[in-house]
Each structure stands twice: as structure tokens, then as C-alpha cells.
mmCIF file of N, CA and C in Angstrom:
data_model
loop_
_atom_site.group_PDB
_atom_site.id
_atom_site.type_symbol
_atom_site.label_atom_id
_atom_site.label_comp_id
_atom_site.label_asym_id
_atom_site.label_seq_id
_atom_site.Cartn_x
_atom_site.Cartn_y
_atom_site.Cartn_z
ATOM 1 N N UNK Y 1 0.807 -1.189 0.000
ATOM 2 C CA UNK Y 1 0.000 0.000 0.000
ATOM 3 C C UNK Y 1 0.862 1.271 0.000
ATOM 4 N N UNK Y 2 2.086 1.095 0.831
ATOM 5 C CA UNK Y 2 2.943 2.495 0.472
ATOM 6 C C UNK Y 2 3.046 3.129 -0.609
ATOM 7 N N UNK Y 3 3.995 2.044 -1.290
ATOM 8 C CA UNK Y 3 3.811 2.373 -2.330
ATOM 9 C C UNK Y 3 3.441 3.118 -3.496
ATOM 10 N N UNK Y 4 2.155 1.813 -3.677
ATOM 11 C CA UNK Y 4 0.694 3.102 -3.930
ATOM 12 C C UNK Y 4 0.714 4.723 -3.783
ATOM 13 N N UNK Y 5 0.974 4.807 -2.650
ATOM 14 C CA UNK Y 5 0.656 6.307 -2.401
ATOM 15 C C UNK Y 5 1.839 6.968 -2.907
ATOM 16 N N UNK Y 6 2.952 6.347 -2.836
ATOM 17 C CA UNK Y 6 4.476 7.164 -3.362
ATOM 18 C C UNK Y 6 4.118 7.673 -4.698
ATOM 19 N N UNK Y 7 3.615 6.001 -5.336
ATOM 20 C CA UNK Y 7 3.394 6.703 -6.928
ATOM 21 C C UNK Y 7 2.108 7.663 -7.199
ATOM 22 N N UNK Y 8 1.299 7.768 -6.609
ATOM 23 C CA UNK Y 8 -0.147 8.559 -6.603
ATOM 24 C C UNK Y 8 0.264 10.264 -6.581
ATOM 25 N N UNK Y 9 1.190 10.115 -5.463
ATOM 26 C CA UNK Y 9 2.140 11.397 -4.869
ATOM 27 C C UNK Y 9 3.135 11.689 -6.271
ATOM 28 N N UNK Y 10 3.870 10.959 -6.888
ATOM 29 C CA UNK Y 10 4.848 10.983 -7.514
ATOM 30 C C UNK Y 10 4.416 11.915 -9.013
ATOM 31 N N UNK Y 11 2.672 10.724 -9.257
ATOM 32 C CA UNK Y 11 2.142 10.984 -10.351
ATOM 33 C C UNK Y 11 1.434 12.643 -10.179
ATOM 34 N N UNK Y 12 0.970 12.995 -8.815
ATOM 35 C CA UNK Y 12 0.012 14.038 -8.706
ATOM 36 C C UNK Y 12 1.429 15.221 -8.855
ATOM 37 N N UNK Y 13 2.630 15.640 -8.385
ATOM 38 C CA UNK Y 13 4.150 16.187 -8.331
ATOM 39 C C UNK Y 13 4.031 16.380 -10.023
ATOM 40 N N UNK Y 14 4.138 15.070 -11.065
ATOM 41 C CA UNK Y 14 5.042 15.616 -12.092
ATOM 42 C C UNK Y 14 3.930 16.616 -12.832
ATOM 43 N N UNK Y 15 2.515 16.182 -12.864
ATOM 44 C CA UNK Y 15 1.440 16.883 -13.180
ATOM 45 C C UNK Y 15 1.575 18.312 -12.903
ATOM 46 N N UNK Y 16 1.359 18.689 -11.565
ATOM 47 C CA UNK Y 16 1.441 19.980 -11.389
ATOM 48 C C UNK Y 16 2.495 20.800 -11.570
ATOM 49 N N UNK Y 17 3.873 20.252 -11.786
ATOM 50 C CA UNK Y 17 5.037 20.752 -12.106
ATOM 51 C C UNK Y 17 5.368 20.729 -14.115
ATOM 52 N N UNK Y 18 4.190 20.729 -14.225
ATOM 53 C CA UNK Y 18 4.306 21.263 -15.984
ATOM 54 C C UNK Y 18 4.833 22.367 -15.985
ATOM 55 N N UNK Y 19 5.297 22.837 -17.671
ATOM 56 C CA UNK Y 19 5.994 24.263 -17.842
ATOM 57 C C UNK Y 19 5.063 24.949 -17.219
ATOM 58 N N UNK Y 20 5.588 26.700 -16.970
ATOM 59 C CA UNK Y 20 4.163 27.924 -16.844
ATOM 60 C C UNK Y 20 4.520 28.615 -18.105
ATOM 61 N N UNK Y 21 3.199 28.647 -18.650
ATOM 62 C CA UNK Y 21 3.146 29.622 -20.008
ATOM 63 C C UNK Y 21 3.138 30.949 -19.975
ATOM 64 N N UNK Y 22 3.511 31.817 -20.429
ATOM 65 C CA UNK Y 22 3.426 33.164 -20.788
ATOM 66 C C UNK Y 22 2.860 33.604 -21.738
ATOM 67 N N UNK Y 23 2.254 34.764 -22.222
ATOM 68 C CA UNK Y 23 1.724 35.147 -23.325
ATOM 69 C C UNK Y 23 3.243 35.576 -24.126
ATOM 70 N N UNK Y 24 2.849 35.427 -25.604
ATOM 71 C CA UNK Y 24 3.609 35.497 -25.979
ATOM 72 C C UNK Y 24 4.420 37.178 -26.083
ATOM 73 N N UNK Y 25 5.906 37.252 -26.272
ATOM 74 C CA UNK Y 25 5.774 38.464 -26.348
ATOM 75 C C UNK Y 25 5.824 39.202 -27.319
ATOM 76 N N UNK Y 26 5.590 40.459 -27.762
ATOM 77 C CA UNK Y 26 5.101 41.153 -29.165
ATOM 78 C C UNK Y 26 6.407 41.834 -29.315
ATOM 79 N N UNK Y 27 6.638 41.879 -30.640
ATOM 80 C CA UNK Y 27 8.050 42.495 -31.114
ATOM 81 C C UNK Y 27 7.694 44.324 -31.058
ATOM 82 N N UNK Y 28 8.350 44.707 -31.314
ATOM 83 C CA UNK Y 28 8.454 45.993 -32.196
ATOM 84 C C UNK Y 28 7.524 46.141 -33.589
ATOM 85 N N UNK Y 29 7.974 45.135 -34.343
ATOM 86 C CA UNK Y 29 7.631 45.429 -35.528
ATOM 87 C C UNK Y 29 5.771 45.259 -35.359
ATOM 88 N N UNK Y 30 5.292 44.288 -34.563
ATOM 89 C CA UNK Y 30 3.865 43.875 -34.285
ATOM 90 C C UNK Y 30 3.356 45.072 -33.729
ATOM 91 N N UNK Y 31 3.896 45.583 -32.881
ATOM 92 C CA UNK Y 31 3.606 46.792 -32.200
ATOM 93 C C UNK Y 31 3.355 48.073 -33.317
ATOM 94 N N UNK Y 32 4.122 48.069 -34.516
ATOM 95 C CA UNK Y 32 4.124 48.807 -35.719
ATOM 96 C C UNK Y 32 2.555 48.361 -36.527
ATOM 97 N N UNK Y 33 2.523 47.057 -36.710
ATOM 98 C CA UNK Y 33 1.780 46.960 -37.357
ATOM 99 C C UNK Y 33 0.370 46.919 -37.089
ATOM 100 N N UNK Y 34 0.369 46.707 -35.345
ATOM 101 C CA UNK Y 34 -0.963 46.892 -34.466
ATOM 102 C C UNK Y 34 -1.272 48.210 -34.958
ATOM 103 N N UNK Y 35 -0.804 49.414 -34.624
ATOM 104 C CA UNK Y 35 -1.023 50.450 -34.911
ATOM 105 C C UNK Y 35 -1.526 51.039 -36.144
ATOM 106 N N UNK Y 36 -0.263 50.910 -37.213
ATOM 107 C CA UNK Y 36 -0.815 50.989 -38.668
ATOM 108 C C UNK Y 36 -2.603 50.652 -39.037
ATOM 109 N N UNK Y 37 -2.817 49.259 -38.193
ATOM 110 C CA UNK Y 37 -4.030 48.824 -38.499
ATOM 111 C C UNK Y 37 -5.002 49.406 -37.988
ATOM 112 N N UNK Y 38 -4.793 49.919 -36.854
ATOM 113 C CA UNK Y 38 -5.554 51.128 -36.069
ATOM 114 C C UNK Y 38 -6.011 52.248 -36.505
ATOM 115 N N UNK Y 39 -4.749 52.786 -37.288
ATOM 116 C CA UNK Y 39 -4.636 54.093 -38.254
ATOM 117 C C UNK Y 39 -5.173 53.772 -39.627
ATOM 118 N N UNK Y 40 -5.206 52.491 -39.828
ATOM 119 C CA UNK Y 40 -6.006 52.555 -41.137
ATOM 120 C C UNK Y 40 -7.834 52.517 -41.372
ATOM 121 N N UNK Y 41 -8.040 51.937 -40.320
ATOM 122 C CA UNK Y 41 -9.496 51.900 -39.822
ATOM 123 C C UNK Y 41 -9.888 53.091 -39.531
ATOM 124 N N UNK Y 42 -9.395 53.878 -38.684
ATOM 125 C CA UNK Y 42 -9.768 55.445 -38.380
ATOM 126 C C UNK Y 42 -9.416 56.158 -39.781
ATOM 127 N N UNK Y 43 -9.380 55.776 -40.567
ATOM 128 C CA UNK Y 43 -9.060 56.901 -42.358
ATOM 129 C C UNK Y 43 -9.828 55.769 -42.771
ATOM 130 N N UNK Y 44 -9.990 54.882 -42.671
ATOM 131 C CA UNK Y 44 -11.316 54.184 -43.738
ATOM 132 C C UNK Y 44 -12.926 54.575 -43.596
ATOM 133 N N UNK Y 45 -12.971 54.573 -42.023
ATOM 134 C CA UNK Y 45 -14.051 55.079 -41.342
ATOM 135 C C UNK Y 45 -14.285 56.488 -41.780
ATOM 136 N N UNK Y 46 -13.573 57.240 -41.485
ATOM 137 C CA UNK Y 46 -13.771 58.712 -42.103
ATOM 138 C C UNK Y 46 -14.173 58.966 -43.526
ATOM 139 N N UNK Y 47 -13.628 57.992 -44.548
ATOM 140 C CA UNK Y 47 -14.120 58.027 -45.719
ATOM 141 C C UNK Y 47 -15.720 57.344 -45.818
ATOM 142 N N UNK Y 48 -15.567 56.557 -44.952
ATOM 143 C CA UNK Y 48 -16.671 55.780 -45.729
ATOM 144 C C UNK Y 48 -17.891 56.906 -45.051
ATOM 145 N N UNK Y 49 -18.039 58.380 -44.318
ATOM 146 C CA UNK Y 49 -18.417 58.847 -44.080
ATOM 147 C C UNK Y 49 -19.450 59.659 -45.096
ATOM 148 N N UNK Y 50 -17.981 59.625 -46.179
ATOM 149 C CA UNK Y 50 -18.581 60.509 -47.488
ATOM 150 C C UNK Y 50 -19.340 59.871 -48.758
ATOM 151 N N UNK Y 51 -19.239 58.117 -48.104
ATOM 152 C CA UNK Y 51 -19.676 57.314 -49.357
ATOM 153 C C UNK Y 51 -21.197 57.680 -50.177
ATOM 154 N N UNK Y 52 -21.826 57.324 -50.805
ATOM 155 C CA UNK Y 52 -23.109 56.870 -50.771
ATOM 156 C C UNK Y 52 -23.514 56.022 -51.988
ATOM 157 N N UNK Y 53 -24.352 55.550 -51.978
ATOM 158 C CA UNK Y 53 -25.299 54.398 -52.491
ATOM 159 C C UNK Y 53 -24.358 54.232 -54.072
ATOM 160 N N UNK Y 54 -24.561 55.494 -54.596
ATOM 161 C CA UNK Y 54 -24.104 55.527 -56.692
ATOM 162 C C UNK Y 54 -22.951 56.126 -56.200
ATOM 163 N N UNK Y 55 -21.807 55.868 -55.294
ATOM 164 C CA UNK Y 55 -20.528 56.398 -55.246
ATOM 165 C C UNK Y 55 -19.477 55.007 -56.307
ATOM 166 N N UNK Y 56 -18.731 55.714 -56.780
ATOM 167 C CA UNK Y 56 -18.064 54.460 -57.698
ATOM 168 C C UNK Y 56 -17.403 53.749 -56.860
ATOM 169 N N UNK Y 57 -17.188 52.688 -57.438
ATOM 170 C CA UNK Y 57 -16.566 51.289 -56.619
ATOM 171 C C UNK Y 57 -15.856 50.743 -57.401
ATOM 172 N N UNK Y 58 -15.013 49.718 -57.118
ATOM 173 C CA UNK Y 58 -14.299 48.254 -57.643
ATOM 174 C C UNK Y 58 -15.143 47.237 -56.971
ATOM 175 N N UNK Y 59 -15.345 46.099 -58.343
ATOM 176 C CA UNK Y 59 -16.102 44.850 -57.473
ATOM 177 C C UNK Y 59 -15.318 44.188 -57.056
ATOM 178 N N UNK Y 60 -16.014 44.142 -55.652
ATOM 179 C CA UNK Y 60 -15.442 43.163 -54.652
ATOM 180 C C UNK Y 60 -15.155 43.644 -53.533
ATOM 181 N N UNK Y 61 -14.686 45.114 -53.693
ATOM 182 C CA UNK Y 61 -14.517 46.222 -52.836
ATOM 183 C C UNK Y 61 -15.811 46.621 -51.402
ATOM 184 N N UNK Y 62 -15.403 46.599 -50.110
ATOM 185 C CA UNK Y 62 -16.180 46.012 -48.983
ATOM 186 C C UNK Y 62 -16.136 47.750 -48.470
ATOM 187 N N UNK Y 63 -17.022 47.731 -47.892
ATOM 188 C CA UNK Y 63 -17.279 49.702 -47.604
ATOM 189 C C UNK Y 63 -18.825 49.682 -47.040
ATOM 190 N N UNK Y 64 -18.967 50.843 -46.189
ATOM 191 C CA UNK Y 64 -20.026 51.285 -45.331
ATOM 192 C C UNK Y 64 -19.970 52.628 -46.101
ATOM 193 N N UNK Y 65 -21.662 52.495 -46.177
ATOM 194 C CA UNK Y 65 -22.396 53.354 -46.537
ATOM 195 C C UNK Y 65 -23.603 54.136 -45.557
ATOM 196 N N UNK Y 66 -23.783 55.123 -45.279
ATOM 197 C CA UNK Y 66 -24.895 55.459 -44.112
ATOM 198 C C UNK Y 66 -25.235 54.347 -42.782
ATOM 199 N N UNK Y 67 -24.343 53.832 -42.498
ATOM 200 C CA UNK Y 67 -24.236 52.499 -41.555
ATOM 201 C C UNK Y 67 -24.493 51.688 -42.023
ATOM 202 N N UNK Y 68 -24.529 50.919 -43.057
ATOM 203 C CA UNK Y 68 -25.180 49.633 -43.889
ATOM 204 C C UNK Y 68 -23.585 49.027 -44.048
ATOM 205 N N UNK Y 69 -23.226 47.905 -43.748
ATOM 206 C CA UNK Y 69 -22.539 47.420 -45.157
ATOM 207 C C UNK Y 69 -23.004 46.947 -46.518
ATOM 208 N N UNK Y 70 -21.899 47.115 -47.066
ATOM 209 C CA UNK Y 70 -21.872 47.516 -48.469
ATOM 210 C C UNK Y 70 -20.573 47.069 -49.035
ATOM 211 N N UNK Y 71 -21.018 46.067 -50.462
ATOM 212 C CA UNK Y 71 -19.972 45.347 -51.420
ATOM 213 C C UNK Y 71 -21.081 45.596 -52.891
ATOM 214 N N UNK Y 72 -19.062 46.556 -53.503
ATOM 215 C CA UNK Y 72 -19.323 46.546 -54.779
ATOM 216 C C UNK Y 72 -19.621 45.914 -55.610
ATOM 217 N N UNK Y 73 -20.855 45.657 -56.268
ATOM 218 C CA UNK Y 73 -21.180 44.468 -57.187
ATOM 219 C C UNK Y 73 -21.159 45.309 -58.622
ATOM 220 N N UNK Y 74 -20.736 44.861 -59.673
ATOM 221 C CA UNK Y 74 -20.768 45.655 -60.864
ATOM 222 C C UNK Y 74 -20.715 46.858 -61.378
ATOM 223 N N UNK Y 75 -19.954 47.249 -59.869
ATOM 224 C CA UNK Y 75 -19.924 48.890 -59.880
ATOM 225 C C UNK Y 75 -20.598 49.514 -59.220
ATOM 226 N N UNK Y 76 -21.854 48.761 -58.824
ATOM 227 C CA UNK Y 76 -22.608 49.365 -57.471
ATOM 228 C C UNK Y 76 -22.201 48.979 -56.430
ATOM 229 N N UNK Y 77 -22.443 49.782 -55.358
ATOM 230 C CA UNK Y 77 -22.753 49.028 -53.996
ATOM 231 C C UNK Y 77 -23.705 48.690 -53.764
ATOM 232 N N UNK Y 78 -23.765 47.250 -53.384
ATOM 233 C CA UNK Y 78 -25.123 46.964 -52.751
ATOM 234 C C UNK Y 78 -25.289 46.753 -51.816
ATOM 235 N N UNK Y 79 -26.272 47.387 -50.726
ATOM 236 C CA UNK Y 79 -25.950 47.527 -49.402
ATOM 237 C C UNK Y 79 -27.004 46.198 -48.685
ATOM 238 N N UNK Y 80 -26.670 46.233 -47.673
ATOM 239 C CA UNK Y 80 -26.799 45.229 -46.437
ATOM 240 C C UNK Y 80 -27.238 46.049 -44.969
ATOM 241 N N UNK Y 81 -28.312 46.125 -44.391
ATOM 242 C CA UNK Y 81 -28.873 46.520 -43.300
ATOM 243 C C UNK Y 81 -27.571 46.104 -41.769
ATOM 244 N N UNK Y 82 -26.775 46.656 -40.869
ATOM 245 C CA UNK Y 82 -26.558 45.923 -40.003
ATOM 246 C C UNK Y 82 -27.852 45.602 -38.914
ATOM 247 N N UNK Y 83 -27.615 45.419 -37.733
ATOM 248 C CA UNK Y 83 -28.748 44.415 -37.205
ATOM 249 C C UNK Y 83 -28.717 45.115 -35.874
ATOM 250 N N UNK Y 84 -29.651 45.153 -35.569
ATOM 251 C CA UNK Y 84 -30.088 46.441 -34.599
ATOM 252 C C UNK Y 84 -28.622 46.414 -33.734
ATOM 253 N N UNK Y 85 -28.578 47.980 -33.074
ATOM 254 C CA UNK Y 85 -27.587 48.025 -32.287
ATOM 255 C C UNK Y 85 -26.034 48.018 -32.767
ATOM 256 N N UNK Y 86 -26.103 47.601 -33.794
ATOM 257 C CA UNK Y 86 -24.923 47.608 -34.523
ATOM 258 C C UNK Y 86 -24.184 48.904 -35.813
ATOM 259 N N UNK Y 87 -22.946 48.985 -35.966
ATOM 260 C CA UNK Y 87 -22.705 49.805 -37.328
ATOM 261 C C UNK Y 87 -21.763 49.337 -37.913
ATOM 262 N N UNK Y 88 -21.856 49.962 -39.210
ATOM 263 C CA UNK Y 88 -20.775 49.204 -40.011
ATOM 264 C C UNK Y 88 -19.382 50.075 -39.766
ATOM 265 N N UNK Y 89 -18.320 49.421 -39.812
ATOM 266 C CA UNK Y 89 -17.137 50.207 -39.587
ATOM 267 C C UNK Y 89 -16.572 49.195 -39.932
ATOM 268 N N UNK Y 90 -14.870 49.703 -40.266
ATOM 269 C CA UNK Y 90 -13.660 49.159 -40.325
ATOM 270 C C UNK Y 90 -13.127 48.848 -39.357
ATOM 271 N N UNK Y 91 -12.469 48.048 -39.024
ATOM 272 C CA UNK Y 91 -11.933 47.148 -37.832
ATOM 273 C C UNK Y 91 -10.439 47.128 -38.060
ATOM 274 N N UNK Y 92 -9.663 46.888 -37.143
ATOM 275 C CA UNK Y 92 -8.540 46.669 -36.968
ATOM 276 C C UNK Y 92 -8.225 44.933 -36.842
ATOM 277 N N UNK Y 93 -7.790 44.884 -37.744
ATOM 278 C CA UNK Y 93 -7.270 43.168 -37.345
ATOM 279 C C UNK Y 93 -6.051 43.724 -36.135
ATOM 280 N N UNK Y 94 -6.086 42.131 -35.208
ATOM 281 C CA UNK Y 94 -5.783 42.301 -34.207
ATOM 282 C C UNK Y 94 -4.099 41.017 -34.426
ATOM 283 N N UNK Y 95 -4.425 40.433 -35.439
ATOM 284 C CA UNK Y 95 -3.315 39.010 -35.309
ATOM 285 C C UNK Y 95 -2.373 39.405 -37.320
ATOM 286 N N UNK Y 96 -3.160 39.993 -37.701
ATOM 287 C CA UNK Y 96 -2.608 39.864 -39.014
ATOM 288 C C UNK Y 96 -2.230 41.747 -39.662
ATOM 289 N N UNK Y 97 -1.750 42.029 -40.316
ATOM 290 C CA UNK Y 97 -1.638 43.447 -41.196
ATOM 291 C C UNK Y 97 -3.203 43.243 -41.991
ATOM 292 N N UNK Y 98 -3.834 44.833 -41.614
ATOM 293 C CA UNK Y 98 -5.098 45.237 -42.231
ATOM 294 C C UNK Y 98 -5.996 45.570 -41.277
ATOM 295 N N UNK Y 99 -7.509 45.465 -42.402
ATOM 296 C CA UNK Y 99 -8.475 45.712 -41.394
ATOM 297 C C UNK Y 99 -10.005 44.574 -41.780
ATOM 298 N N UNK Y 100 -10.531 44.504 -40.755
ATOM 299 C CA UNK Y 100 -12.144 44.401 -41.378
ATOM 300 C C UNK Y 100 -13.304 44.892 -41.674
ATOM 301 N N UNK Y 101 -14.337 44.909 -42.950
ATOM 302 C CA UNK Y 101 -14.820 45.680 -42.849
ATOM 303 C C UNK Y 101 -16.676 45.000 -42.493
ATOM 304 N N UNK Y 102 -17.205 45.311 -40.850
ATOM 305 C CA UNK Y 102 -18.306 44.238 -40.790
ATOM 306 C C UNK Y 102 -19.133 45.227 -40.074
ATOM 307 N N UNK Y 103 -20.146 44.665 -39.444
ATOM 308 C CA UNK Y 103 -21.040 45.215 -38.600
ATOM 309 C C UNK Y 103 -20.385 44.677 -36.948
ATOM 310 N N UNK Y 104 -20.179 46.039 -36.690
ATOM 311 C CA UNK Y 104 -20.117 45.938 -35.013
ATOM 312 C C UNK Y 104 -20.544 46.899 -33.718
ATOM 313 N N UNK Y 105 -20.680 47.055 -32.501
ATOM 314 C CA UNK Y 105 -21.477 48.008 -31.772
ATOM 315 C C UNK Y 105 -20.018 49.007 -31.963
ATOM 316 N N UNK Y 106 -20.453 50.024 -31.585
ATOM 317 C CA UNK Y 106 -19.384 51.121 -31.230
ATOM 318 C C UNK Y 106 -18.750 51.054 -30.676
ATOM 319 N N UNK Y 107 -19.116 50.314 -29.440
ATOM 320 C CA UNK Y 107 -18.425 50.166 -28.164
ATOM 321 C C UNK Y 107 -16.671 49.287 -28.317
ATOM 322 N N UNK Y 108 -17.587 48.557 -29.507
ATOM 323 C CA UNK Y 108 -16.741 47.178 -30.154
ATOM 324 C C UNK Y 108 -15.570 48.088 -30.718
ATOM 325 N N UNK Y 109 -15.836 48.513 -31.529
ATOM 326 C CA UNK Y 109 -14.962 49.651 -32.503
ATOM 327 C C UNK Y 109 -13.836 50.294 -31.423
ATOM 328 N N UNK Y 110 -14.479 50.669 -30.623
ATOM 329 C CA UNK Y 110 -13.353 51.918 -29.988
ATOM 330 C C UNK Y 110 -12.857 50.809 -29.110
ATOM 331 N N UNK Y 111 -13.373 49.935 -28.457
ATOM 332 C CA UNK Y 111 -12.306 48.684 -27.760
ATOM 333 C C UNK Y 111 -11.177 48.387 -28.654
ATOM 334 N N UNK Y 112 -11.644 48.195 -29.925
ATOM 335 C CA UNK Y 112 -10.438 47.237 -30.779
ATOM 336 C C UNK Y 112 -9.612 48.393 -31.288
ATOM 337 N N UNK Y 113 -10.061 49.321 -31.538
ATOM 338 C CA UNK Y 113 -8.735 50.799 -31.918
ATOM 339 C C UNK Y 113 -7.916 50.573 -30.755
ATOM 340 N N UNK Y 114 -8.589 50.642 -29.539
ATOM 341 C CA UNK Y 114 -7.711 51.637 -28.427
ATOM 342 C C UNK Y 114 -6.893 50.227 -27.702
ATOM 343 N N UNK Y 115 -7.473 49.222 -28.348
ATOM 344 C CA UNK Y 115 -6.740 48.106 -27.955
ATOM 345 C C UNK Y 115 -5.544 47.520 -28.652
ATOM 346 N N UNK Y 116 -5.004 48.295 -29.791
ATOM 347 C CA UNK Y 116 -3.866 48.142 -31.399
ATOM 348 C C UNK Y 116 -3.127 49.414 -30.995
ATOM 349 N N UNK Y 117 -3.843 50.260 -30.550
ATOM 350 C CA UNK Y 117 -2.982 51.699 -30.336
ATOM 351 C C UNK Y 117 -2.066 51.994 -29.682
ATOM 352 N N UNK Y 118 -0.857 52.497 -29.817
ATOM 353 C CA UNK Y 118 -0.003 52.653 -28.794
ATOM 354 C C UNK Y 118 0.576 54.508 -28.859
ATOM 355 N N UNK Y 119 -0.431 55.105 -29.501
ATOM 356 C CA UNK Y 119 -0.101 56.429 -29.533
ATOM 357 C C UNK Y 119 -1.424 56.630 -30.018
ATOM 358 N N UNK Y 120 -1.715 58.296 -29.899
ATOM 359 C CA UNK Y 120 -2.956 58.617 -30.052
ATOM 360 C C UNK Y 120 -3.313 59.085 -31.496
ATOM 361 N N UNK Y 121 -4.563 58.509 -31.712
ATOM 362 C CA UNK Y 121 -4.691 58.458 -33.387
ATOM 363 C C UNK Y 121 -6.612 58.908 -33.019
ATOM 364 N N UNK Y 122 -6.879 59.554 -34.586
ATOM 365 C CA UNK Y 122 -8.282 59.836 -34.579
ATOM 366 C C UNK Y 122 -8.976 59.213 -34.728
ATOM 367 N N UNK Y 123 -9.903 58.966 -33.478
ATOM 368 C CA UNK Y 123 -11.525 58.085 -33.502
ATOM 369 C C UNK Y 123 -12.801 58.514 -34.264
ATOM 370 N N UNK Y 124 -13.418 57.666 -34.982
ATOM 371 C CA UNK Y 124 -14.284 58.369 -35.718
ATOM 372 C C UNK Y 124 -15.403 58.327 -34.489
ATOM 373 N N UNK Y 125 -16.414 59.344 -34.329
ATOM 374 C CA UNK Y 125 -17.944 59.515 -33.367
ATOM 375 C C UNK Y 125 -18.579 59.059 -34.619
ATOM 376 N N UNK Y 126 -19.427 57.880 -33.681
ATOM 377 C CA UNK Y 126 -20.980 57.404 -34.656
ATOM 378 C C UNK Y 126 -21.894 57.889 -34.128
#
């Protein structure tokens, strides 16, 4: 029966003595490109301010119009309602270079800017 318990003890020891993880840490250059993506969303947003419905496009091309999203189809935009509570804006990717362009609350928006930002850049007011 000792035993037993040595190895029970032995087995419960190597378990809890796994590595400890850290988040990983972010370079410089990520830190560059968090930002950039920040700064590009706040100048996409501002434009898409001035868009509207018969504004010219490229198809395929993803853009907010009067809070709707909106993809260029044949040169139009054709817009898309977001869903209550929501607006369309540009997003900051958070893992890759760029942005997204979807329906999200405001609240969402200025979390994910001010969360890429590491210097102060212009927020668009919805």
C-alpha cells in the first residue's frame, strides 16, 4: 500500500510541475503593425463617411455606406442593413496586417482601436 501512495504522490508532483506559459511576447515590428491597423481603420471610417449608395466602386470592394454594409457588385454598392444596435465600420485586425470591414457596436470599434494603439490616433464619433 505504500507504495501506492508514493506513486499517486509521484504521479500528482510531475502533473502539477508542468511548464508555466506566458503570453507570448510582441516584437516591435507587431507593435508597428498593431497600430498601422488602427490608423487605417480610423481613415477608412472617415471616408466611408462621405460614401453613398451611386458612389463608384471596384467589385469586390467592402465599404459602409450610411451604416449599412456595403460590397461593390458591378460597380454598385449593394448595401446590407446591419442588425439592430450595430454599425458598419472598419476594424482593426488584431493578429494579421489590415483591417475588417463588418457590422459591429461602437463600443466594439473603440475597444479594438484603443486596444492596437499605442499612440494617439483619430476616432471616428458614430
Amino acid at each position: 500500500m505504500p507504495s501506492t501512495t508514493l506513486i499517486t504522490l509521484a504521479l500528482c508532483f510531475s502533473v502539477s510541475a508542468g511548464p508555466v506559459r506566458f503570453a507570448p511576447h510582441r516584437s516591435r515590428a507587431g507593435a508597428v503593425a498593431d497600430f498601422s491597423n488602427a490608423q487605417l481603420a480610423s481613415e477608412l471610417n472617415i471616408q466611408f463617411k462621405n460614401l453613398t449608395a451611386t458612389s463608384p466602386c471596384t467589385t469586390g470592394q467592402d465599404a459602409c455606406v450610411k451604416g449599412n454594409f456595403a460590397q461593390c457588385v458591378g460597380g454598385k454598392f449593394v448595401l446590407q442593413a446591419c442588425g439592430a444596435g450595430t454599425i458598419c465600420a472598419a476594424v482593426p485586425l488584431a493578429t494579421s496586417p489590415g483591417t475588417n470591414v463588418t457590422c459591429t457596436t461602437p463600443d466594439d470599434l473603440k475597444t479594438r482601436i484603443a486596444a492596437v494603439s499605442f499612440a494617439r490616433i483619430r476616432v471616428v464619433k458614430f
